[in-house]
Structure formats: structure tokens, C-alpha cells
Amino acid sequence: MGSRRENDSHQAREDKVGELGRSYAAAVLSGDEVGAELVIRDAIDVGLTVAEVDDEIIAPALWLVGELWECGEISVADEHLATEISVRVLALEREARRVARDRPAHLIMLATPPGELHVVALRMVANMLRDAGYEVMMLGGDVPAESLASMAGRHRPDVICLSGTMPGSGDQMLITIHEVQRLWAGAGFIVGGRGLTSRMQSLPGIEVCHRIADVVEVVDAVVKRASMN
Ligand code: B12
């Protein structure tokens, strides 16, 4: 017989899979492709395998669709739409898993620009990226532009994340980015923090991102774009 802790964690998994299954079924029944894709991304994030997603989330939702269609509660068109969404979600799932698998091969460097000592947000960003599988190199706070540039030239990161809290940190970031680009042009930049003014817009090679919850997705997109160039 399993321990109480094992039983609890089994129950927690069952509850989570049940919740994901219900959300997925609701999404395909309402024709919400984006919602369906988000559920599958969640399922991948909580560690479900391809087979578990197929057997425990997508298939049961389509069985439900079939039952509702048989008893006349939804139309043939509803059934076709739910199936079509699921077929597209399978392709997206494959791509999402490929991205997740490739993350350890990419290096993300993190720093705050000169004069900036607030580093808590930067550490949050580092945790998110590390948990997602990226290799993370944390340089910490108040990093001189030339030092960051020389580290970038040496380690060739795919992405550099900068955080700025104090007024003026946006200008320091632009100086830093310019300095890095002279030594290593292969990095994309992601900048965030309350020190950025609305003048700091996303530019080619520089993404503005203010939410910790969005940073993995933004890094994924920057890495993907770079691999297509
Ligand atoms: C802790 C703290 C310090 C610590 C920092 C210690 C450390 N190791 O980080 C110390 C004591 C060093 C410090 C010093 C100073 N501080 Co201070 N500090 C704070 C405090 C209390 C908390 C900051 C913090 O960690 N917040 C929590 C983080 C998680 O939130 P966040 O930085 O806003 O980040 C969020 C988003 O912006 C985003 N984000 C941020 N960066 C990035 C980057 C990316 C890539 C992404 C995706 C997202 C993202 O994610 C976070 C989560 O949502 C704030 C109060 C406040 N209102 O924030 C003052 C505050 C920031 N400090 C302030 C000041 C004035 C100073 C000093 C000038 C004080 C002094 N006279 O010496 C110095 C300046 C130091 C410097 N040159 O940088 C002011 C700034 C006001 C302003 N805008 O002008 C604040 C707002 C306090 C206040 N109300 O007056 N400070």
C-alpha cells in the first residue's frame, strides 16, 4: 500500500488532469481554439506526457463530443469544429514540446544596467527561465556595460534579459545594448521593469516585457526568430 503522501500526490494529479480535461472539453465545444491550446500548454507545463495528454485529455473530450452529437445536443458542425481544433492542437503540441526540449541548448544572460541595484525581479525572471529548462547565467546588479559586453562576447548568449527600476535605467540599458552589440551581435534583448518609460518600445532585436508570467514565452519567440534567420 502506498504512503499517505503518495496517495495525496496521486489525488492531486488526478484532480489536475480532471480540471484540464473539463477545460479542454469546454474549449472545443465552444469553438475556442486558443483556449484549447492554452489548456494543452498547461498540461505540458505540469509534466503530462504526450500519451497522457492524448489518453486523458483530448480523447475523453472527443468522446464527450460524440455522445452529445448522438443525443442531438450539438450539431454535426459542432462535432466537426471540435475535431478540427483537436487536430490543430496536436500539431501545436508537437511544436511546444520541441521548443521545451531545445531550451537547455540556449543560454540566457541576466543583469541590471549600471547604477541599478534592484535585483529581485531579475531573480524572478531567472527562476522562471531555469524552471522552463533554459541555461541561465545571472550576472546580478549594477553591471558595467563593458563588463556585460565582454561576458557576452565570451559566452555568446542567445538572449540577454535586463531589468530597470530607477528612472534613467532605460537609457543605461540602451547604452549597454549598444556596447554588447559591438562584441556579440547574436543576442536578442528582453527588457523590463518600472524604470522603463513609454518611450521604450519594442524595436527589432529588443522586446519590452513587463510580466514575469510572459517571459518564457517571449524568450521562446526570440530564440525561434533567431533560429529562422
Ligand atoms: C528593496 C528595495 C531596495 C533595495 C534593493 C535590494 C535588492 N537586492 O534588490 C535597496 C535598499 C538596495 C534599494 C535602494 C534604493 N532604492 Co529601492 N526599493 C526597494 C523596494 C522596497 C522593493 C523593490 C523590489 O524588489 N520590488 C519587487 C519587484 C519584484 O518588483 P519590480 O521591481 O517592480 O518588478 C516587477 C515588474 O516590474 C517586472 N519586472 C521588472 N524587471 C523586469 C525584467 C523583465 C525582463 C521582466 C520580464 C519583468 C520585469 O517583474 C516584477 C514582478 O511583477 C522598492 C519599493 C517598490 N515600490 O518597488 C523601492 C524603490 C524601487 N526604491 C526606491 C529608491 C528611491 C531607492 C534608492 C534611491 C534609495 C536611496 N536613497 O538610496 C536606492 C537606489 C538604488 C539604485 N541605484 O538602484 C524607489 C524608487 C522611486 C523612483 N522610481 O524613483 C522605490 C519605488 C521606493 C519608493 N517608493 O520610494 N531599494
Coordinates of C-alpha atoms and ligand atoms in Angstrom, one line a residue:
M1 CA 0.0 0.0 0.0
G2 CA 1.3 3.5 -0.9
S3 CA 2.1 6.1 1.7
R4 CA -0.3 8.9 2.5
R5 CA 1.9 11.4 0.7
E6 CA 1.9 9.2 -2.4
N7 CA -1.9 8.9 -2.3
D8 CA -2.2 12.7 -1.8
S9 CA 0.1 13.4 -4.8
H10 CA -1.8 10.9 -6.9
Q11 CA -5.1 12.5 -6.0
A12 CA -3.6 16.0 -6.8
R13 CA -2.6 14.8 -10.2
E14 CA -6.0 13.2 -10.9
D15 CA -7.7 16.4 -9.8
K16 CA -5.4 18.5 -12.1
V17 CA -6.0 16.1 -15.1
G18 CA -9.7 16.2 -14.4
E19 CA -9.7 20.0 -14.4
L20 CA -7.6 20.2 -17.6
G21 CA -9.9 17.7 -19.2
R22 CA -13.0 19.7 -18.4
S23 CA -11.5 22.9 -19.6
Y24 CA -10.3 21.3 -22.8
A25 CA -13.8 19.8 -23.5
A26 CA -15.4 23.2 -22.8
A27 CA -13.0 25.0 -25.1
V28 CA -13.5 22.6 -28.1
L29 CA -17.3 22.6 -27.5
S30 CA -17.4 26.4 -27.7
G31 CA -15.1 26.5 -30.7
D32 CA -12.3 28.2 -28.7
E33 CA -9.1 27.1 -30.4
V34 CA -6.9 29.5 -28.4
G35 CA -8.4 28.3 -25.1
A36 CA -7.9 24.6 -26.2
E37 CA -4.2 25.3 -27.0
L38 CA -3.7 27.0 -23.6
V39 CA -5.1 24.0 -21.8
I40 CA -2.6 21.8 -23.6
R41 CA 0.3 24.1 -22.8
D42 CA -0.8 24.0 -19.1
A43 CA -0.8 20.2 -19.4
I44 CA 2.7 20.2 -20.8
D45 CA 3.8 22.6 -18.1
V46 CA 2.6 20.3 -15.3
G47 CA 4.5 17.5 -16.8
L48 CA 2.0 15.3 -18.6
T49 CA 3.4 13.2 -21.4
V50 CA 2.2 13.1 -24.9
A51 CA 0.3 9.8 -24.2
E52 CA -1.3 11.2 -21.0
V53 CA -2.5 14.3 -22.9
D54 CA -3.8 12.1 -25.7
D55 CA -5.5 9.5 -23.5
E56 CA -6.7 11.6 -20.6
I57 CA -7.5 15.0 -22.1
I58 CA -8.0 15.1 -25.8
A59 CA -9.6 11.7 -26.4
P60 CA -12.2 12.0 -23.5
A61 CA -13.2 15.4 -24.8
L62 CA -13.9 14.0 -28.2
W63 CA -15.8 11.0 -26.7
L64 CA -18.0 13.6 -24.9
V65 CA -18.4 15.5 -28.2
G66 CA -19.5 12.2 -29.8
E67 CA -22.1 11.5 -27.1
L68 CA -23.5 15.0 -27.2
W69 CA -23.8 14.7 -31.0
E70 CA -25.5 11.3 -30.8
C71 CA -28.1 12.5 -28.4
G72 CA -28.7 15.6 -30.6
E73 CA -27.4 18.2 -28.1
I74 CA -24.8 19.5 -30.6
S75 CA -24.8 19.7 -34.4
V76 CA -22.6 17.9 -36.9
A77 CA -20.9 21.2 -37.5
D78 CA -20.1 21.5 -33.8
E79 CA -18.6 18.0 -33.8
H80 CA -16.5 18.8 -37.0
L81 CA -15.2 22.0 -35.4
A82 CA -14.2 20.2 -32.1
T83 CA -12.4 17.6 -34.1
E84 CA -10.7 20.1 -36.4
I85 CA -9.5 22.1 -33.3
S86 CA -8.1 18.9 -31.8
V87 CA -6.2 18.1 -35.0
R88 CA -4.6 21.5 -35.0
V89 CA -3.8 21.3 -31.3
L90 CA -1.9 18.1 -31.9
A91 CA 0.4 19.9 -34.3
L92 CA 0.8 22.8 -31.8
E93 CA 1.5 20.4 -29.0
R94 CA 4.3 18.8 -31.1
E95 CA 5.8 22.2 -31.7
A96 CA 5.5 23.3 -28.0
R97 CA 7.3 20.1 -26.9
R98 CA 10.1 20.6 -29.5
V99 CA 10.6 24.2 -28.1
A100 CA 10.7 22.9 -24.5
R101 CA 13.2 20.1 -25.5
D102 CA 15.5 22.6 -27.2
R103 CA 15.6 25.1 -24.3
P104 CA 18.7 23.6 -22.5
A105 CA 20.8 24.3 -25.6
H106 CA 20.1 28.1 -25.2
L107 CA 21.9 30.4 -22.9
I108 CA 20.1 33.4 -21.3
M109 CA 22.2 36.0 -19.6
L110 CA 20.7 38.4 -17.0
A111 CA 21.8 41.7 -15.5
T112 CA 20.7 45.1 -14.4
P113 CA 22.4 48.0 -16.1
P114 CA 25.0 50.4 -14.4
G115 CA 23.6 52.1 -11.3
E116 CA 20.7 49.7 -10.9
L117 CA 20.7 47.8 -7.6
H118 CA 17.2 46.4 -7.6
V119 CA 17.6 42.7 -8.5
V120 CA 14.5 40.9 -7.1
A121 CA 12.6 41.0 -10.4
L122 CA 15.7 39.8 -12.2
R123 CA 15.9 36.8 -9.9
M124 CA 12.2 36.0 -10.6
V125 CA 13.0 36.1 -14.3
A126 CA 16.0 33.8 -13.7
N127 CA 13.8 31.3 -11.8
M128 CA 11.2 31.2 -14.5
L129 CA 13.7 30.6 -17.2
R130 CA 15.6 28.0 -15.3
D131 CA 12.4 26.1 -14.4
A132 CA 11.4 26.2 -18.1
G133 CA 14.7 24.5 -18.9
Y134 CA 16.9 27.3 -20.2
E135 CA 20.6 27.6 -19.2
V136 CA 20.8 30.8 -17.2
M137 CA 23.8 32.9 -16.4
M138 CA 23.0 35.5 -13.7
L139 CA 25.4 38.5 -13.6
G140 CA 23.4 40.3 -10.9
G141 CA 23.0 44.1 -10.3
D142 CA 24.8 47.2 -11.4
V143 CA 26.8 45.6 -14.2
P144 CA 29.1 48.0 -16.2
A145 CA 28.2 48.0 -19.9
E146 CA 31.8 47.0 -21.0
S147 CA 31.8 44.0 -18.5
L148 CA 28.5 42.8 -19.8
A149 CA 29.7 43.2 -23.4
S150 CA 32.8 41.2 -22.7
M151 CA 30.9 38.4 -20.9
A152 CA 28.5 38.3 -23.9
G153 CA 31.4 38.2 -26.3
R154 CA 32.9 35.3 -24.4
H155 CA 29.7 33.2 -23.7
R156 CA 27.6 34.2 -26.7
P157 CA 24.2 34.1 -25.0
D158 CA 21.1 33.7 -27.2
V159 CA 19.2 36.2 -25.1
I160 CA 20.1 38.9 -22.6
C161 CA 17.4 40.0 -20.1
L162 CA 17.8 43.4 -18.5
S163 CA 15.7 44.8 -15.6
G164 CA 15.5 48.5 -14.6
T165 CA 13.6 50.1 -11.7
M166 CA 15.2 53.5 -11.3
P167 CA 14.4 56.4 -13.6
G168 CA 17.1 56.6 -16.3
S169 CA 17.7 52.9 -16.3
G170 CA 16.1 52.6 -19.8
D171 CA 18.9 54.9 -21.2
Q172 CA 21.5 52.8 -19.4
M173 CA 20.0 49.7 -21.0
L174 CA 20.3 51.2 -24.5
I175 CA 23.9 52.2 -23.9
T176 CA 24.5 48.6 -22.6
I177 CA 22.8 47.0 -25.6
H178 CA 24.8 49.2 -28.0
E179 CA 28.1 48.1 -26.2
V180 CA 27.1 44.4 -26.3
Q181 CA 26.2 44.5 -30.0
R182 CA 29.8 45.7 -30.8
L183 CA 31.2 42.5 -29.4
W184 CA 28.4 39.9 -29.9
A185 CA 25.6 40.6 -32.4
G186 CA 23.9 37.3 -31.9
A187 CA 21.9 38.1 -28.8
G188 CA 18.3 39.2 -28.6
F189 CA 17.4 41.5 -25.8
I190 CA 14.4 41.4 -23.4
V191 CA 14.0 44.5 -21.2
G192 CA 11.5 45.1 -18.4
G193 CA 10.9 46.9 -15.1
R194 CA 9.2 50.0 -13.8
G195 CA 12.1 52.3 -14.7
L196 CA 11.3 52.0 -18.4
T197 CA 9.3 54.9 -19.8
S198 CA 6.7 54.6 -22.5
R199 CA 9.4 55.8 -24.9
M200 CA 11.0 52.4 -24.6
Q201 CA 9.1 50.4 -27.3
S202 CA 9.9 47.0 -28.7
L203 CA 12.4 47.5 -31.6
P204 CA 14.0 45.0 -33.9
G205 CA 16.1 42.8 -31.5
I206 CA 14.7 44.4 -28.3
E207 CA 11.5 43.1 -26.7
V208 CA 9.8 45.0 -23.9
C209 CA 8.2 42.6 -21.4
H210 CA 6.9 43.7 -18.0
R211 CA 5.3 40.5 -16.7
I212 CA 7.2 37.6 -15.2
A213 CA 4.4 35.3 -16.4
D214 CA 5.2 36.2 -20.0
V215 CA 8.9 36.0 -20.0
V216 CA 9.3 32.3 -21.0
E217 CA 7.0 32.8 -24.0
V218 CA 8.9 35.9 -25.1
V219 CA 12.3 34.2 -24.8
D220 CA 10.9 31.2 -26.8
A221 CA 9.8 33.6 -29.5
V222 CA 13.1 35.5 -29.6
V223 CA 15.1 32.2 -29.8
K224 CA 12.8 30.8 -32.5
R225 CA 13.1 34.0 -34.6
A226 CA 16.9 33.9 -34.3
S227 CA 17.0 30.2 -35.5
M228 CA 15.0 31.2 -38.6
N229 CA 17.5 33.9 -39.6
Ligands
B12_1 C1 14.1 46.5 -1.9 C2 14.3 47.9 -2.5 C3 15.6 48.4 -2.5 C4 16.8 47.6 -2.2 C5 17.1 46.6 -3.3 C6 17.8 45.4 -2.9 C7 17.9 44.4 -3.9 N1 18.8 43.5 -3.7 O1 17.2 44.3 -4.9 C8 17.9 48.7 -2.0 C9 18.0 49.0 -0.5 C10 19.3 48.4 -2.5 C11 17.2 49.9 -2.6 C12 18.0 51.0 -3.0 C13 17.4 52.2 -3.5 N2 16.1 52.4 -3.7 CO1 14.8 51.0 -3.6 N3 13.3 49.9 -3.3 C14 13.2 48.7 -2.9 C15 11.7 48.3 -2.9 C16 11.2 48.3 -1.4 C17 11.3 46.9 -3.4 C18 11.9 46.7 -4.8 C19 11.5 45.3 -5.2 O2 12.3 44.4 -5.1 N4 10.3 45.1 -5.7 C20 9.7 43.8 -6.1 C21 10.0 43.5 -7.6 C22 9.7 42.1 -7.8 O3 9.1 44.3 -8.3 P1 9.5 45.2 -9.5 O4 11.0 45.5 -9.4 O5 8.5 46.3 -9.7 O6 9.4 44.2 -10.7 C23 8.2 43.7 -11.2 C24 7.9 44.2 -12.6 O7 8.4 45.5 -12.9 C25 8.6 43.1 -13.5 N5 9.9 43.3 -14.0 C26 10.9 44.1 -13.5 N6 12.0 43.9 -14.3 C27 11.7 43.0 -15.2 C28 12.5 42.5 -16.2 C29 12.0 41.6 -17.1 C30 12.8 41.0 -18.2 C31 10.6 41.2 -16.9 C32 10.1 40.2 -17.8 C33 9.9 41.7 -15.9 C34 10.4 42.6 -15.1 O8 8.5 42.0 -12.7 C35 8.3 42.2 -11.3 C36 7.1 41.4 -10.9 O9 5.9 41.9 -11.4 C37 11.0 49.4 -3.7 C38 9.6 49.6 -3.5 C39 8.8 49.4 -4.7 N7 7.6 50.1 -4.8 O10 9.1 48.7 -5.6 C40 12.0 50.5 -3.5 C41 12.2 51.6 -4.6 C42 12.2 50.9 -6.0 N8 13.5 52.2 -4.3 C43 13.5 53.4 -4.5 C44 14.6 54.3 -4.2 C45 14.4 55.8 -4.3 C46 15.8 53.7 -3.9 C47 17.2 54.4 -3.6 C48 17.4 55.7 -4.4 C49 17.1 54.8 -2.1 C50 18.3 55.6 -1.6 N9 18.1 56.8 -1.4 O11 19.4 55.1 -1.5 C51 18.2 53.4 -3.8 C52 18.6 53.3 -5.3 C53 19.4 52.1 -5.6 C54 19.8 52.0 -7.0 N10 20.7 52.9 -7.5 O12 19.3 51.1 -7.7 C55 12.2 54.0 -5.0 C56 12.2 54.3 -6.5 C57 11.4 55.5 -6.8 C58 11.7 56.0 -8.2 N11 11.1 55.3 -9.2 O13 12.3 56.9 -8.3 C59 11.2 52.9 -4.6 C60 10.0 52.7 -5.5 C61 10.7 53.1 -3.1 C62 9.9 54.4 -3.0 N12 8.6 54.2 -3.0 O14 10.4 55.4 -3.0 N13 15.9 49.7 -2.8

